[in-house]
C-alpha atoms as a printed R data frame, in Angstrom:
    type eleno elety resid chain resno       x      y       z
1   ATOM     1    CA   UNK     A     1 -45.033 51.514 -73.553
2   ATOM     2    CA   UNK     A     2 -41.556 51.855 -72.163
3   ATOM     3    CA   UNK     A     3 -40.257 49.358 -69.305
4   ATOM     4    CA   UNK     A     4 -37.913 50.797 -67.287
5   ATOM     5    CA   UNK     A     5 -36.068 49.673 -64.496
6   ATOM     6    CA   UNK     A     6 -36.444 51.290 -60.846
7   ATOM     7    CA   UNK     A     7 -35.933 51.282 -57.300
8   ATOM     8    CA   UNK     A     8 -38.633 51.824 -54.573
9   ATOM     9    CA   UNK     A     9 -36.726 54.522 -52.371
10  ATOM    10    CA   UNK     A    10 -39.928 54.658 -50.122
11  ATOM    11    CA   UNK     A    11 -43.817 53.585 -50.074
12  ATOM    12    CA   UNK     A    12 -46.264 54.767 -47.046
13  ATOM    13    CA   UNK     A    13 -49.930 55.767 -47.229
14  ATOM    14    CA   UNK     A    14 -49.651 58.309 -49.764
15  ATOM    15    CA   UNK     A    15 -47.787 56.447 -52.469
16  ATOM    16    CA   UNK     A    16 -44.090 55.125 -53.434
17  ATOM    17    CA   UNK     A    17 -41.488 57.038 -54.805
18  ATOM    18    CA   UNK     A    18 -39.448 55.112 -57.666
19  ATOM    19    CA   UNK     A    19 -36.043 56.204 -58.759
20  ATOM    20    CA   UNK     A    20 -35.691 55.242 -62.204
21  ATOM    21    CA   UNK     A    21 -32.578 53.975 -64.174
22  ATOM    22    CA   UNK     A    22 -32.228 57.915 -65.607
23  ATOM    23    CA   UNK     A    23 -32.395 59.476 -62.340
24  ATOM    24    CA   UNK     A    24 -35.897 60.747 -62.252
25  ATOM    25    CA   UNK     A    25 -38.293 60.344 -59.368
26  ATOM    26    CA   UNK     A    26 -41.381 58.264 -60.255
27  ATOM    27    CA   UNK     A    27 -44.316 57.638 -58.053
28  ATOM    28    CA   UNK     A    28 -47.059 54.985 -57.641
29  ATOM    29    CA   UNK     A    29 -50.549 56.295 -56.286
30  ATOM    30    CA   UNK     A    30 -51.765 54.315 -53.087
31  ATOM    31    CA   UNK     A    31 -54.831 53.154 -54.974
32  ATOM    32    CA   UNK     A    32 -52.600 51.872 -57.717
33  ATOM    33    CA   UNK     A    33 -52.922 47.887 -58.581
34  ATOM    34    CA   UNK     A    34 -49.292 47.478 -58.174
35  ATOM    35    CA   UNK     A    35 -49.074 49.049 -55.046
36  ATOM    36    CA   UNK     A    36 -49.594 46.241 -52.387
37  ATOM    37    CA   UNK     A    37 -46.869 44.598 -54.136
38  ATOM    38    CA   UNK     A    38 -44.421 47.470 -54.233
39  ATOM    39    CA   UNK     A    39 -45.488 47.931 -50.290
40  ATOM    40    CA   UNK     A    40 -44.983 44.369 -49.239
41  ATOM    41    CA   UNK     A    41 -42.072 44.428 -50.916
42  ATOM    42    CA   UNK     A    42 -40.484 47.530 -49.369
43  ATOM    43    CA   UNK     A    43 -41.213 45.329 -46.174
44  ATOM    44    CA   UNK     A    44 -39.213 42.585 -46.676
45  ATOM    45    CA   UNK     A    45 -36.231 44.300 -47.920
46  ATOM    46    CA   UNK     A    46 -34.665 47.648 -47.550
47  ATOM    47    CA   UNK     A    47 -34.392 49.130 -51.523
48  ATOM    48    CA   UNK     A    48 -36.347 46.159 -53.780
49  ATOM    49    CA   UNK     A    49 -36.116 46.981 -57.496
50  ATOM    50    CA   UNK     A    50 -38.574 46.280 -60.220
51  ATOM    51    CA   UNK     A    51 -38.939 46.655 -64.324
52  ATOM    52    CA   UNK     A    52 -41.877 49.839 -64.390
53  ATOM    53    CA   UNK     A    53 -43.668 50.996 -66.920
54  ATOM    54    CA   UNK     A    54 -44.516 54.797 -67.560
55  ATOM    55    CA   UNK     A    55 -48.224 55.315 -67.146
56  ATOM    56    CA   UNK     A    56 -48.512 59.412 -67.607
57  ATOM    57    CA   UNK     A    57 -45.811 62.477 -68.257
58  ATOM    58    CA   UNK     A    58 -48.380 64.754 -68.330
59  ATOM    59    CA   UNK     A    59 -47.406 66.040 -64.981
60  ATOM    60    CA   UNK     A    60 -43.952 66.579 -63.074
61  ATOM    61    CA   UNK     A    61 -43.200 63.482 -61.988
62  ATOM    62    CA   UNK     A    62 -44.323 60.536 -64.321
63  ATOM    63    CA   UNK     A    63 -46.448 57.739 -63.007
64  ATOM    64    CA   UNK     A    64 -45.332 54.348 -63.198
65  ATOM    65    CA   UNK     A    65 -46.842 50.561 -62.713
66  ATOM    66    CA   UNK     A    66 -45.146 47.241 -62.429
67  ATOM    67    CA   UNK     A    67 -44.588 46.446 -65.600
68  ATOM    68    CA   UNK     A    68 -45.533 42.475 -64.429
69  ATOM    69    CA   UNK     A    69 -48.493 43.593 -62.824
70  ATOM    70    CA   UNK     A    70 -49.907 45.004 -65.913
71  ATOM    71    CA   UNK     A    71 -48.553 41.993 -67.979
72  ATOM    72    CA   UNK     A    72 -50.622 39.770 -65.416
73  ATOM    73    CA   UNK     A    73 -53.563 41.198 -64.389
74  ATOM    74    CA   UNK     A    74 -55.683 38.606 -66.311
75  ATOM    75    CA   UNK     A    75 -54.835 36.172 -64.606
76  ATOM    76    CA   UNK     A    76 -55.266 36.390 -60.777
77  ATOM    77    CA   UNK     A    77 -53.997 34.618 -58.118
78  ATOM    78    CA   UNK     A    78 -57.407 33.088 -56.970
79  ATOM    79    CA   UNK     A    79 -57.886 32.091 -60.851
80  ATOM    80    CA   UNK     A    80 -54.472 30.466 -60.636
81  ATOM    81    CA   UNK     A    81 -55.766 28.033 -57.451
82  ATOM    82    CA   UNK     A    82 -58.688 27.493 -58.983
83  ATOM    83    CA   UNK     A    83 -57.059 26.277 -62.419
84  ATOM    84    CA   UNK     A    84 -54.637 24.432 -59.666
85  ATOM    85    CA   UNK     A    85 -57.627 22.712 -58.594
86  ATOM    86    CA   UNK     A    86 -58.976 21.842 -60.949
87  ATOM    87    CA   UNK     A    87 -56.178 19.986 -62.465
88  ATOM    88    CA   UNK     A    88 -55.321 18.012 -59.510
89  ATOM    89    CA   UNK     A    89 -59.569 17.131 -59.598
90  ATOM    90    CA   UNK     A    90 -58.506 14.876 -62.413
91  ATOM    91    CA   UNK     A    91 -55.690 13.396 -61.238
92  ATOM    92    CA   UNK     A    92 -57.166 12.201 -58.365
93  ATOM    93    CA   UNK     A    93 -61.151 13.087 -57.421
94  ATOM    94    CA   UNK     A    94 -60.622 12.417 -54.147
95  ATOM    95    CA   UNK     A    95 -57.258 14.142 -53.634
96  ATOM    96    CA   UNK     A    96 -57.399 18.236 -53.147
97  ATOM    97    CA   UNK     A    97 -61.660 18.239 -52.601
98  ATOM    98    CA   UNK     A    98 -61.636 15.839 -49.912
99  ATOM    99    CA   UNK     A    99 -58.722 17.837 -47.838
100 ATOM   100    CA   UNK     A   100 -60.996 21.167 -48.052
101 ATOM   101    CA   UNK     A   101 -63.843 18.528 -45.924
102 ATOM   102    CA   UNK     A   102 -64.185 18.902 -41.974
103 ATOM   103    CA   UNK     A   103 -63.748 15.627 -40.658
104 ATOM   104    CA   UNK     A   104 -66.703 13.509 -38.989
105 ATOM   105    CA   UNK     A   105 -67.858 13.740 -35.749
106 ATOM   106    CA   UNK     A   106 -68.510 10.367 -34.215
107 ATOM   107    CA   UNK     A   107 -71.313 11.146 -31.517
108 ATOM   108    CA   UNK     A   108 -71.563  7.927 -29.713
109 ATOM   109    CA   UNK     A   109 -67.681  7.924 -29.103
110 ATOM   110    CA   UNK     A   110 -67.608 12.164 -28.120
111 ATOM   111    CA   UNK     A   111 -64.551 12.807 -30.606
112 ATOM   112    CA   UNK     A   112 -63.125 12.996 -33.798
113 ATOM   113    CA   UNK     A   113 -62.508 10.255 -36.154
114 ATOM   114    CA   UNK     A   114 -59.376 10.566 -38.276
């Protein structure tokens, strides 16, 4: 597939709009993988740009995806913590499990122990 570069020129409920590096208009459906990304994106600056990769011609404007969101998708963020984990498990058993534990409650003293 080809990776081109692009800029998100504007992403609401109904999609994004991508100008690509040859001056065509691109979009990204809403229920597109990539498109909380692109959306959050457009949120915390004003024209973000991204490396795209051309999903389907067929029609008049192409469709595009991240072209690291489709390099990615194996690996998710929640598998990422959980390998994170699961590491630091080793280094230390007590270390990143015994964090995730509410402390005790001492009931003859009425509060928390640290």
């Amino acid at each position: 597939m080809e990776v081109i570069r692009g800029i998100v020129v504007q992403a609401g409920r109904f999609g994004a709009v991508i100008r690509l590096e040859d001056g065509r208009l691109a979009t990204v459906a809403p229920d597109a993988s990539c498109f909380a990304t692109i959306r959050r994106a457009v949120t915390e600056r004003r024209r973000p740009a991204f490396d795209f990769e051309i999903v389907d011609e067929s029609g008049g404007r192409p469709r595009v995806a991240l072209a690291s969101d489709r390099a990615s998708s194996n690996s998710t963020f929640e598998q990422k913590i959980a390998d994170y984990l699961r590491q630091t498990a080793q280094w230390d058993p007590r270390g990143a499990a015994s964090d995730l534990r509410p402390p005790k409650f001492d009931w003859h003293a009425g509060k928390r122990r640290p």
